[in-house]
Amino acid sequence: MSTALIENISGPGAKKYAERRAAKGKPVNLSRPSDDSGGRRPGWVTYGLLSVVVVASIFPLYYAAILGSSTRLEIAQSALPRLVPGPNLLANIGAIISNHQIDFWTSFANSLIVAVLVSAATVFFSTLAGFAFAKLGFRARNALYVFVIATLAIPMQLGTVPMFIMMNEFGWIDSLTALIVPSLVTAFGVFWMTQYLKEALPYELIEAARVDGATVFRTFWSIALPAARPAAATLALFTFVGSWNDFFWPSVVLRSQKTLPLVIPQLSGAFTADHALIMSGVFLIALPLLVAFVFLGRQLVAGVMAGAVKG
Amino acid sequence: MTPLTPAPRRVGFSRKLSRWDIKVSPYLYISPFFLSFAVFGFFPIIFNIWVALHEWDRRLGQGEFVGLDNFAWVLNQPAFWTSLQNTFSIFVLALVPQLILSLLIAAILDQNLRTKTFWRMSILIPFVVMPVASAMIFSQVFGQFGLVTPLLHDLGWFTDVDSPFFHNRFLSHVAIATMIVFRWTGYNALIFLAAMQAVPRDLYEAATIDGAGRARQFFSVTIPSIRPTMIFVILTMTIGGLQVFDEARVFDGSGSGGTGQGGSDDQWLTTVLYLFNLGFGDWQDRMGQAAAVAWLFALVIIVFTLLNFFLTRAIADSGSRPTRASRAAAKKLVAQVRAEANAPTTHAERPTLTEGSQR
C-alpha cells in the first residue's frame, strides 16, 4: 500500500521523504495528517546552537559574578581574571550591603513594597474591569472598551513633565506614593483580563450565581476571580517585573528615597574605579528577580507566548 | 426546602436593590481605570500643552507665558537634533540584529525539542535582568578594563588607552544597541515561536514533498505565515525602541565616573535622555522646554510608527504574493495525494492561514 502511494506523489522531494519515514518505521501514508507535531527529533547541531544562545543569555550575569568575585587589582591586570567565581564575591557583597551610602536593604524594601502593591492593585482592578467588559451588559460597553485599547497607543513620555508638577502639588515627590498611585491600574491589564475572561468564564455560571441570589460583586469574587487565576498570575508577574525594573519614573520623582535600579548608578559613585565592588553590587541587585524567575519562569514564558497569539 | 409562602415585604426591597446592583456595578467596576486614566493619563497630556507654552522652573513653578518660544528654542538646539539622530541610529542598530536573531532562534525552538521548557526559560532570562544592571555590565564589557577594548588593542585596531566605545559616536551606539538586543531578542523569539506553532504542519509536509529544503521552507512557508505577528513585533519594537533611556543614562556609570548625560559630546544622548536632562537633570531647570520636547518627540514617534506600519505591511505583502500561490499549489497537491490514496478524509480542510486565524 505505501509503495503504491509513493508512486502517486509527484514532488521531487517525495521519494527522499518517504524513504526517510520508512527508515524510521513510520507509515508513509500521506492521507493521514501528521499528528506527531514537529516530526523527527532534531540533531545535536540544533542543541549546540541553542546552547550558544543560552550561554549568551547568561554570560553578562556570569561576567558580573566573575568580576564581582575578583579584587580591583586582578581586573586591571586581565579582562577575565578567573573562570569560576572566586572567594571575594561574598566579601564584596558584604561591603555593598554594609555601605551606608548605598543603603541596600531600604532600597530593596522600597522596591518590594512598590512592586507588590502595584501588581496586587493592577490585578484586582484589571480583573474587576475585565469582568465588567467581558460579562456584564451595560450601555456603551464596546465604545468604552475600544477607548481603553486606544489609550495603549499613547507614548507615556508625553505626560512626564506635567506628572512631575502634579506629584509636586500633591506633595508626593520623594515618596513611594508617587510610584504606586499612578500605576494602580493599566489599560494593558484591563485588555488582558477582558480577553481572558471572555473565553474562560461561561455565562451559565454567572446566571447560576444570580439565580442563587448572589450580588454582582459576590459573583465577581467567588466565580470570576477564581476563573481568572491563570491570566491574573501572568499579569501579576509582568507587572511585578515592569515595576521592579523601572528606572525612568523613579529617577524623576525620587530624591533621597531609592529603589534598587536607582542604587546601581550610585554604586559607581560610592566605589569609584573599584570595578570589582561595582560589579558585585550589580550582580547582587540583579539576583532577586533571577531567583524568583527560576520558580515562576514557566508561567512567564506561557504568558509571553499567550499574549503573542492574541496580539 | 423553601415553603411556597407569599413573599414578605423585604423581597420587594431587595429586588429593587438587586436591579440597582446590576445596573450600577459595571460602571463601578470599570471606573478605577477611567479615573486613573483621567488623572494620570489624559490630564497630563493636556496640561503638557500649557506647560510647553510657559516658562517653568522645577522649584519656582510656573513662570510667564512665552507662546511658542520653547518650541523655537528646542528646534534651535543642536543637541535636540543630535539626540534624534542618535535615537534612530541606536534603534536601527538594535532592530535589525534583533529581528534576524529572534526569528532564527524561534525557528530553532519550533522543532520537536527535548526539554522545551528549559530552552524557552533560558532565553527569557535577559528579560528579567534589570535593564540598568545589564547596562552597567555591558558598559564594563566595553570599558577600559572590559573584554572588548583589550581585544581591540591586541588586534592593533585601537591604540588609545581609553575605550573607544565612549569616545566614538558610532561605537557607543553599537554598545547601547548590544544591550537592547541582549534584553529583547529572547522575548521576541518567544512571540515568534508562538506564531510559528500555529502554522499547520501539513504545509511543511507539502513543502518537503515539493523538494523544499530547510532554508526554503523557512523563507517560503514560515515567514509568510507569521506576517501579522512580524508587523506586531516590529511596531512594538519601534515604539519601545525609540524611547531608549535606561541604557543611555547609565552607559558611562553616571556616578562620579560619568555624568549620565549622554557623553561628553552628546555621542549617545537619546531624545528621552535629553528630555530628562532638560526637565529633571542637574543641567538646568527647563521644564517648559522639556514639555516642548515631549510634544515634538511624541509627534516623531507617531509619524514614524505609521510610516513603519505601512512600510512593513507593503514589504510583507509584496514578499508573500508568490508564496501565497505556491501555498495554494501545495495544498492542492496534498489534497490530490489524499484523493488518489482513496483514503477517507479523516481530516477536514482546516481553515488555515487566513489572516484572522493567526491571532
XYZ file of C-alpha atoms in Angstrom:
670
model
C 0.000 0.000 0.000
C 2.618 2.502 0.979
C 4.837 1.929 -2.061
C 1.884 2.412 -4.335
C 1.243 5.658 -2.602
C 4.808 6.878 -3.050
C 4.485 6.461 -6.784
C 1.476 8.668 -6.701
C 3.337 11.572 -5.169
C 4.771 13.802 -7.808
C 7.006 16.191 -5.891
C 10.794 15.975 -6.343
C 11.380 15.519 -2.608
C 8.764 12.849 -2.189
C 10.986 9.826 -2.588
C 13.558 11.022 -0.098
C 10.780 11.948 2.280
C 9.132 8.563 2.017
C 12.431 6.731 2.399
C 13.298 8.696 5.488
C 9.966 7.906 7.065
C 10.194 4.265 6.100
C 13.659 4.032 7.616
C 12.231 5.229 10.907
C 9.472 2.658 10.698
C 6.789 5.272 10.310
C 3.897 4.810 7.924
C 4.241 6.664 4.618
C 0.564 7.235 4.451
C 0.080 10.840 3.470
C -3.665 10.597 3.723
C -3.248 10.827 7.445
C -2.458 14.240 8.824
C 0.892 14.392 10.525
C -0.140 14.432 14.121
C 3.305 13.757 15.547
C 3.652 17.522 15.798
C 7.112 18.654 14.810
C 8.104 15.357 13.251
C 11.537 13.933 13.904
C 13.731 14.926 16.806
C 16.365 17.471 15.818
C 20.032 16.552 15.912
C 22.905 17.767 18.042
C 23.528 20.805 15.811
C 20.233 22.238 16.999
C 21.102 21.703 20.623
C 24.560 23.129 20.012
C 23.097 26.319 18.535
C 20.598 26.597 21.379
C 23.362 26.181 23.914
C 25.233 29.072 22.328
C 22.115 31.225 22.668
C 21.653 30.210 26.288
C 25.301 30.925 27.108
C 24.923 34.360 25.502
C 21.798 34.970 27.603
C 23.556 34.120 30.832
C 27.025 35.437 30.056
C 26.585 39.076 31.191
C 25.445 37.961 34.633
C 28.195 35.412 34.805
C 30.675 38.098 33.835
C 29.353 40.315 36.631
C 29.756 37.465 39.117
C 33.316 36.813 37.917
C 34.346 40.430 38.229
C 32.432 40.763 41.465
C 34.429 37.923 42.946
C 37.767 39.456 41.999
C 39.831 42.196 43.503
C 40.416 45.577 41.994
C 43.960 44.621 41.041
C 43.004 41.416 39.239
C 40.605 43.283 36.958
C 43.201 45.854 35.955
C 45.572 43.048 35.023
C 43.326 40.957 32.842
C 39.913 41.287 31.261
C 38.662 37.935 32.531
C 40.584 37.389 35.754
C 39.219 33.931 36.520
C 36.811 31.360 35.146
C 34.849 30.383 38.223
C 33.646 32.946 40.727
C 36.359 33.357 43.328
C 36.353 33.751 47.082
C 35.891 37.521 47.120
C 32.262 37.562 45.969
C 30.765 37.251 49.436
C 33.191 39.764 50.886
C 32.410 42.236 48.113
C 28.679 41.735 48.521
C 29.116 42.256 52.235
C 30.850 45.556 51.519
C 27.924 46.644 49.341
C 25.315 45.747 51.927
C 27.123 47.431 54.785
C 27.935 50.599 52.856
C 25.839 53.391 54.315
C 25.817 55.380 51.066
C 24.023 52.567 49.258
C 21.529 51.515 51.925
C 20.801 48.273 50.133
C 18.099 46.894 52.412
C 15.996 50.055 52.445
C 16.096 50.217 48.662
C 15.285 46.531 48.451
C 12.304 47.007 50.758
C 11.166 50.054 48.773
C 11.335 48.119 45.506
C 9.458 45.213 47.040
C 6.722 47.367 48.575
C 6.125 49.237 45.331
C 6.199 46.158 43.094
C 3.914 44.101 45.366
C 1.347 46.857 45.861
C 1.340 47.841 42.191
C 0.918 44.282 40.944
C -1.756 43.418 43.509
C -3.744 46.547 42.679
C -3.306 46.148 38.933
C -4.514 42.561 39.044
C -7.508 43.398 41.227
C -8.713 46.468 39.328
C -7.958 44.968 35.920
C -9.877 41.807 36.726
C -12.766 43.853 38.042
C -12.889 45.925 34.843
C -12.218 42.862 32.696
C -15.164 41.076 34.319
C -17.435 44.016 33.554
C -16.254 44.341 29.945
C -16.358 40.607 29.256
C -19.516 39.522 31.027
C -21.723 42.341 32.211
C -24.082 44.193 29.928
C -24.100 47.966 30.110
C -24.592 50.934 27.893
C -21.635 51.966 25.667
C -19.666 48.905 26.675
C -17.996 48.368 23.319
C -17.180 52.014 22.780
C -15.604 52.241 26.223
C -13.592 49.084 25.599
C -12.266 50.448 22.299
C -11.302 53.578 24.199
C -9.307 51.503 26.711
C -7.383 49.841 23.900
C -6.790 53.141 22.129
C -5.092 54.578 25.217
C -2.411 51.899 24.808
C -1.039 53.794 21.823
C -0.220 56.996 23.742
C 3.517 57.475 24.361
C 3.813 57.915 28.109
C 6.804 60.259 27.884
C 4.336 62.890 26.747
C 2.974 63.308 30.247
C 6.173 63.168 32.265
C 6.671 66.880 32.915
C 3.065 67.581 33.965
C 3.065 64.399 36.060
C 6.099 65.679 37.935
C 4.352 69.006 38.512
C 1.256 67.180 39.777
C 3.277 64.984 42.121
C 4.885 68.148 43.437
C 1.445 69.678 44.066
C 0.286 66.534 45.854
C 3.445 66.558 47.965
C 4.416 63.122 46.702
C 7.896 63.978 45.445
C 10.472 61.706 47.049
C 7.775 59.353 48.326
C 6.797 55.886 47.192
C 3.231 57.103 46.749
C 4.329 58.785 43.526
C 5.372 55.395 42.191
C 2.343 53.460 43.409
C -0.742 55.605 42.868
C -0.342 56.390 39.137
C 0.156 52.711 38.290
C -2.706 51.095 40.199
C -4.461 50.002 37.000
C -3.278 49.835 33.403
C -5.011 49.697 30.041
C -2.955 46.644 29.186
C -4.172 44.866 32.320
C -7.828 45.624 31.561
C -7.363 44.430 27.984
C -5.556 41.281 29.082
C -8.161 40.257 31.676
C -11.113 41.087 29.403
C -9.769 38.907 26.619
C -9.177 36.045 29.015
C -12.484 36.228 30.851
C -14.436 36.378 27.592
C -13.454 32.783 26.955
C -12.714 31.365 30.382
C -15.967 32.262 32.126
C -19.179 30.670 30.866
C -22.371 32.728 31.146
C -24.135 29.730 32.701
C -22.006 30.024 35.826
C -22.859 33.679 36.239
C -26.541 33.013 35.697
C -26.443 30.207 38.216
C -24.933 32.559 40.760
C -27.590 35.152 40.031
C -30.378 32.618 40.453
C -28.867 31.758 43.808
C -29.257 35.412 44.705
C -25.616 36.456 44.651
C -24.817 40.125 44.258
C -22.727 41.198 41.275
C -19.711 41.645 43.494
C -20.261 38.234 45.071
C -20.376 36.764 41.555
C -17.120 38.504 40.764
C -15.458 37.418 43.966
C -16.482 33.753 44.034
C -16.758 32.960 40.330
C -14.863 35.406 38.107
C -11.813 35.816 40.304
C -11.065 32.086 40.648
C -11.669 31.587 36.915
C -9.269 34.416 36.129
C -6.449 32.976 38.196
C -4.091 31.815 35.388
C -4.289 35.095 33.477
C -4.108 37.056 36.719
C -0.916 35.243 37.714
C 0.699 36.127 34.411
C -0.424 39.743 34.630
C 0.936 39.926 38.170
C 4.310 38.609 37.025
C 4.593 41.062 34.150
C 3.527 43.982 36.306
C 5.957 42.973 39.021
C 8.882 42.709 36.595
C 7.966 46.033 34.985
C 7.667 47.841 38.299
C 10.780 46.246 39.797
C 12.908 47.182 36.776
C 11.504 50.672 36.189
C 14.166 53.343 36.137
C 12.794 56.387 34.323
C 9.893 57.403 36.554
C 11.695 56.727 39.874
C 14.608 58.838 38.577
C 12.150 61.670 38.002
C 10.257 61.668 41.306
C 12.610 60.211 43.892
C 15.384 62.197 45.576
C 16.646 60.750 48.865
C 14.472 57.634 48.691
C 15.803 54.940 46.382
C 14.587 51.842 44.642
C 17.074 49.203 43.513
C 17.504 50.440 39.914
C 18.438 53.861 41.315
C 21.076 52.292 43.531
C 23.007 50.776 40.626
C 24.332 54.030 39.141
C 25.116 55.103 42.699
C 27.476 52.166 43.039
C 29.990 53.722 40.688
C 29.887 56.882 42.737
C 30.387 55.103 46.038
C 33.161 52.800 44.821
C 34.853 54.947 42.215
C 37.009 52.859 39.908
C 36.681 49.712 42.019
C 35.084 47.638 39.299
C 35.101 44.508 41.418
C 32.899 46.094 44.059
C 30.663 47.767 41.492
C 30.063 44.543 39.616
C 29.393 42.551 42.777
C 26.752 45.160 43.583
C 25.221 44.905 40.132
C 25.142 41.126 40.460
C 23.598 41.334 43.904
C 20.853 43.659 42.715
C 20.053 41.589 39.616
C 19.876 38.414 41.681
C 16.482 38.539 43.477
C 14.374 38.591 40.337
C 16.544 35.888 38.824
C 15.902 33.625 41.805
C 12.171 34.306 41.507
C 12.407 33.535 37.806
C 13.704 30.042 38.489
C 10.416 29.281 40.256
C 7.982 31.315 38.185
C 9.653 31.450 34.771
C 7.397 28.759 33.334
C 4.367 30.949 33.895
C 6.149 33.961 32.420
C 7.066 32.013 29.281
C 3.473 30.867 28.917
C 2.343 34.457 29.326
C 4.673 35.809 26.645
C 3.504 33.161 24.216
C -0.192 33.523 25.012
C -0.016 37.293 24.687
C 1.634 36.927 21.328
C -1.052 34.704 19.908
C -3.790 37.038 20.981
C -1.821 40.059 19.829
C -36.767 23.347 51.219
C -38.398 26.696 50.862
C -42.118 26.606 51.543
C -44.204 28.470 48.975
C -45.351 31.204 51.295
C -46.212 34.631 49.939
C -43.122 36.740 49.704
C -42.505 39.029 52.643
C -42.158 42.754 52.019
C -38.370 42.660 52.314
C -38.025 40.799 48.993
C -39.505 43.735 47.155
C -36.836 45.976 48.542
C -34.027 43.521 47.914
C -35.193 43.031 44.335
C -35.016 46.764 43.844
C -31.578 46.735 45.398
C -30.530 43.888 43.146
C -31.690 45.671 39.988
C -29.779 48.744 41.093
C -26.772 46.496 41.750
C -26.879 45.068 38.215
C -27.232 48.478 36.644
C -24.571 50.328 38.550
C -21.954 47.655 39.243
C -20.423 47.530 35.740
C -19.729 51.260 35.792
C -18.330 50.963 39.276
C -16.005 48.178 38.178
C -14.574 49.980 35.176
C -14.338 53.305 36.969
C -10.877 52.734 38.549
C -9.303 52.587 35.108
C -11.143 55.624 33.781
C -10.474 57.653 36.921
C -6.819 56.735 36.848
C -6.573 57.482 33.144
C -8.309 60.818 33.540
C -5.963 61.957 36.305
C -2.665 60.357 35.302
C -3.106 59.879 31.553
C -5.397 62.365 29.921
C -4.928 65.394 32.136
C -1.094 65.412 31.991
C -1.190 65.301 28.199
C -3.471 68.315 28.006
C -1.598 70.064 30.785
C 1.591 69.439 28.821
C 0.452 71.977 26.209
C 0.050 74.561 28.941
C 3.493 73.830 30.393
C 5.110 73.934 26.965
C 3.745 77.440 26.419
C 5.223 78.804 29.657
C 8.499 79.447 31.338
C 8.620 76.755 34.020
C 11.188 76.202 36.743
C 11.350 72.988 38.713
C 11.381 74.771 42.068
C 9.708 78.104 41.347
C 6.947 76.627 39.234
C 5.039 78.410 36.515
C 6.627 81.497 35.010
C 5.440 83.843 32.312
C 3.637 82.912 29.130
C 6.115 82.603 26.255
C 3.986 81.273 23.434
C 5.888 79.042 21.071
C 9.290 80.242 22.273
C 10.024 76.921 23.960
C 9.443 75.069 20.727
C 11.625 77.517 18.814
C 14.342 77.189 21.450
C 14.301 73.373 21.259
C 14.353 73.350 17.462
C 17.387 75.639 17.558
C 19.335 73.376 19.892
C 21.882 71.235 18.050
C 21.629 68.756 20.945
C 17.975 68.090 20.137
C 18.789 67.159 16.549
C 21.797 65.127 17.661
C 19.566 63.264 20.093
C 17.090 62.423 17.335
C 19.886 61.137 15.106
C 21.331 59.081 17.960
C 17.927 57.641 18.804
C 17.337 56.487 15.240
C 20.881 55.209 14.848
C 20.624 53.102 18.029
C 17.143 51.986 17.042
C 18.228 50.685 13.640
C 21.397 49.102 15.014
C 19.280 47.250 17.575
C 16.283 46.396 15.417
C 17.971 44.565 12.556
C 20.030 42.014 14.524
C 17.188 41.594 16.986
C 14.744 40.715 14.244
C 17.088 38.301 12.461
C 18.294 36.607 15.641
C 14.867 36.240 17.210
C 13.420 34.748 14.007
C 16.259 32.246 13.796
C 16.039 31.307 17.456
C 12.281 30.890 17.146
C 12.765 28.629 14.107
C 15.206 26.511 16.093
C 12.818 26.310 19.034
C 9.950 25.397 16.704
C 11.173 21.829 16.423
C 10.318 18.737 18.330
C 12.839 19.544 21.079
C 13.540 17.689 24.258
C 13.154 19.781 27.446
C 11.282 22.544 25.623
C 10.509 24.500 28.765
C 14.155 24.618 29.772
C 15.214 26.238 26.494
C 12.330 28.662 26.492
C 13.012 29.748 30.053
C 16.714 30.135 29.405
C 16.307 32.556 26.550
C 13.894 34.655 28.622
C 16.460 35.279 31.373
C 17.687 38.626 29.941
C 14.116 39.909 30.095
C 14.072 39.729 33.914
C 17.541 41.197 34.351
C 17.158 44.828 35.338
C 17.938 46.981 32.261
C 20.082 49.268 34.381
C 22.044 46.280 35.660
C 22.668 44.878 32.191
C 23.636 48.361 31.017
C 26.219 48.600 33.803
C 27.602 45.166 32.946
C 27.848 45.970 29.254
C 29.486 49.313 29.897
C 32.050 47.320 31.882
C 32.425 44.869 28.969
C 33.038 47.765 26.575
C 35.031 49.779 29.090
C 38.739 50.259 29.518
C 39.207 47.074 31.558
C 36.460 45.131 29.835
C 36.513 42.288 27.373
C 36.332 44.127 24.077
C 38.748 47.029 24.406
C 41.854 44.949 25.270
C 40.963 42.702 22.354
C 40.868 45.696 20.004
C 44.226 46.722 21.434
C 45.722 43.322 20.769
C 44.409 43.317 17.221
C 46.007 46.699 16.735
C 42.741 48.328 15.715
C 42.892 50.767 18.521
C 45.824 52.353 20.270
C 44.393 54.834 22.756
C 44.352 53.764 26.393
C 40.723 54.745 26.900
C 37.872 52.742 25.481
C 36.761 53.841 22.003
C 33.202 52.909 22.877
C 32.864 56.040 24.972
C 34.510 58.420 22.529
C 33.452 57.249 19.136
C 29.848 58.132 18.456
C 29.070 55.160 16.236
C 30.750 52.663 18.563
C 28.797 53.979 21.538
C 25.623 53.347 19.566
C 26.817 49.821 18.825
C 27.402 49.215 22.532
C 23.970 50.504 23.544
C 22.293 48.571 20.722
C 24.005 45.438 22.008
C 22.326 45.904 25.390
C 18.940 46.260 23.742
C 19.499 43.208 21.575
C 20.533 41.255 24.672
C 17.407 42.231 26.545
C 14.734 41.748 23.901
C 15.858 39.018 21.497
C 14.693 36.091 23.620
C 11.377 37.771 24.376
C 10.690 38.404 20.696
C 11.809 34.898 19.813
C 9.097 33.512 22.106
C 6.484 35.696 20.448
C 7.606 34.477 17.028
C 7.649 30.914 18.332
C 4.021 31.201 19.400
C 3.095 32.356 15.896
C 5.168 29.621 14.250
C 3.456 26.929 16.258
C 0.154 27.990 14.776
C 1.428 27.223 11.262
C -0.236 23.956 10.180
C 2.285 21.143 9.911
C 0.873 19.795 6.639
C 2.242 22.887 4.941
C 5.743 21.767 5.843
C 4.916 18.254 4.732
C 3.730 19.559 1.400
C 6.839 21.697 1.064
C 9.046 18.684 1.788
C 7.262 16.731 -0.932
C 7.861 19.659 -3.252
C 11.553 19.254 -2.523
C 11.999 22.362 -0.414
C 14.924 22.238 1.990
C 15.068 23.680 5.494
C 16.030 27.190 4.381
C 13.486 27.304 1.595
C 10.759 26.173 3.980
C 11.744 28.914 6.436
C 11.527 31.673 3.840
C 8.594 30.372 1.790
C 6.371 28.872 4.466
C 7.309 30.113 7.931
C 7.990 33.794 7.284
C 4.885 34.471 5.147
C 2.714 32.579 7.630
C 3.709 34.700 10.612
C 3.383 38.018 8.790
C 0.801 39.573 11.152
C 2.971 38.762 14.149
C 6.008 40.262 12.423
C 4.144 43.501 11.873
C 3.021 43.492 15.506
C 6.536 42.878 16.824
C 8.142 45.492 14.583
C 5.607 48.082 15.710
C 6.124 47.346 19.415
C 9.868 47.430 18.852
C 9.520 50.797 17.163
C 7.522 52.399 19.940
C 9.709 50.909 22.687
C 12.975 51.221 20.802
C 12.626 54.941 20.202
C 12.243 55.563 23.931
C 15.731 54.389 24.898
C 16.609 55.869 28.259
C 17.955 53.412 30.838
C 20.891 52.184 28.786
C 21.929 55.638 27.626
C 21.614 57.132 31.093
C 23.928 54.680 32.865
C 26.228 53.816 29.961
C 29.088 55.821 31.450
C 28.241 54.835 35.009
C 26.513 58.141 35.780
C 28.085 58.188 39.242
C 31.286 60.076 39.694
C 32.748 58.213 36.732
C 30.352 59.840 34.304
C 27.592 62.368 34.238
C 24.850 60.225 32.771
C 24.082 62.972 30.304
C 24.827 61.094 27.118
C 28.544 61.559 26.670
C 30.930 64.497 26.707
C 29.931 65.433 23.180
C 26.362 64.078 23.220
C 27.643 60.931 21.493
C 24.846 58.763 22.858
C 22.367 61.404 24.007
C 18.930 59.985 23.145
C 15.827 62.135 22.928
C 14.227 60.810 26.114
C 17.507 61.342 27.940
C 17.597 64.872 26.522
C 14.072 65.453 27.843
C 15.158 64.133 31.232
C 18.254 66.337 31.302
C 16.234 69.435 30.462
C 13.475 68.904 32.983
C 14.928 66.841 35.787
C 18.678 66.536 35.399
C 21.262 68.597 37.189
C 21.744 70.513 33.981
C 19.134 73.232 34.068
C 15.566 73.680 35.117
C 13.850 73.953 31.820
C 10.569 72.137 32.299
C 8.748 74.259 29.710
C 11.343 73.288 27.128
C 11.191 69.669 28.276
C 7.433 69.719 27.715
C 8.049 71.063 24.214
C 10.499 68.210 23.575
C 7.844 65.749 24.775
C 5.357 67.090 22.223
C 7.818 67.103 19.368
C 9.020 63.628 20.232
C 5.502 62.216 20.517
C 4.867 63.620 17.050
C 8.024 61.950 15.733
C 7.038 58.618 17.293
C 3.535 58.729 15.835
C 4.732 59.677 12.351
C 7.498 57.124 12.396
C 5.238 54.349 13.711
C 2.673 54.992 10.997
C 5.390 55.126 8.349
C 6.847 51.913 9.677
C 3.448 50.285 9.716
C 2.742 50.995 6.063
C 6.273 50.145 5.018
C 6.275 46.838 6.890
C 2.895 45.917 5.508
C 3.909 46.785 1.959
C 7.125 44.787 2.182
C 5.429 41.846 3.839
C 2.653 41.867 1.225
C 4.914 42.008 -1.789
C 7.071 39.251 -0.362
C 4.198 36.904 0.203
C 2.356 37.161 -3.085
C 4.223 34.437 -4.955
C 4.281 32.222 -1.903
C 0.564 32.535 -1.473
C 0.248 30.978 -4.890
C 2.737 28.244 -4.117
C 0.953 27.609 -0.872
C -2.275 27.031 -2.748
C -0.452 24.701 -5.116
C 0.993 22.776 -2.194
C -2.423 22.447 -0.625
C -3.849 21.196 -3.881
C -1.095 18.622 -4.126
C -1.744 17.269 -0.666
C -5.453 17.073 -1.418
C -4.704 15.293 -4.669
C -2.454 12.768 -2.990
C -5.099 12.103 -0.411
C -7.772 11.631 -3.013
C -5.601 9.279 -5.013
C -4.839 7.242 -1.954
C -8.582 6.754 -1.704
C -8.394 7.362 1.961
C -11.430 8.568 3.798
C -10.890 12.221 4.632
C -10.368 11.946 8.317
C -9.234 15.453 8.415
C -11.485 18.135 7.040
C -9.716 21.035 5.375
C -8.815 23.241 8.236
C -9.369 26.954 7.728
C -5.646 27.506 7.592
C -3.695 30.677 7.253
C -6.457 33.119 6.892
C -5.461 36.445 8.343
C -7.907 36.021 11.173
C -6.829 32.632 12.411
C -3.328 33.823 13.054
C -4.109 35.809 16.122
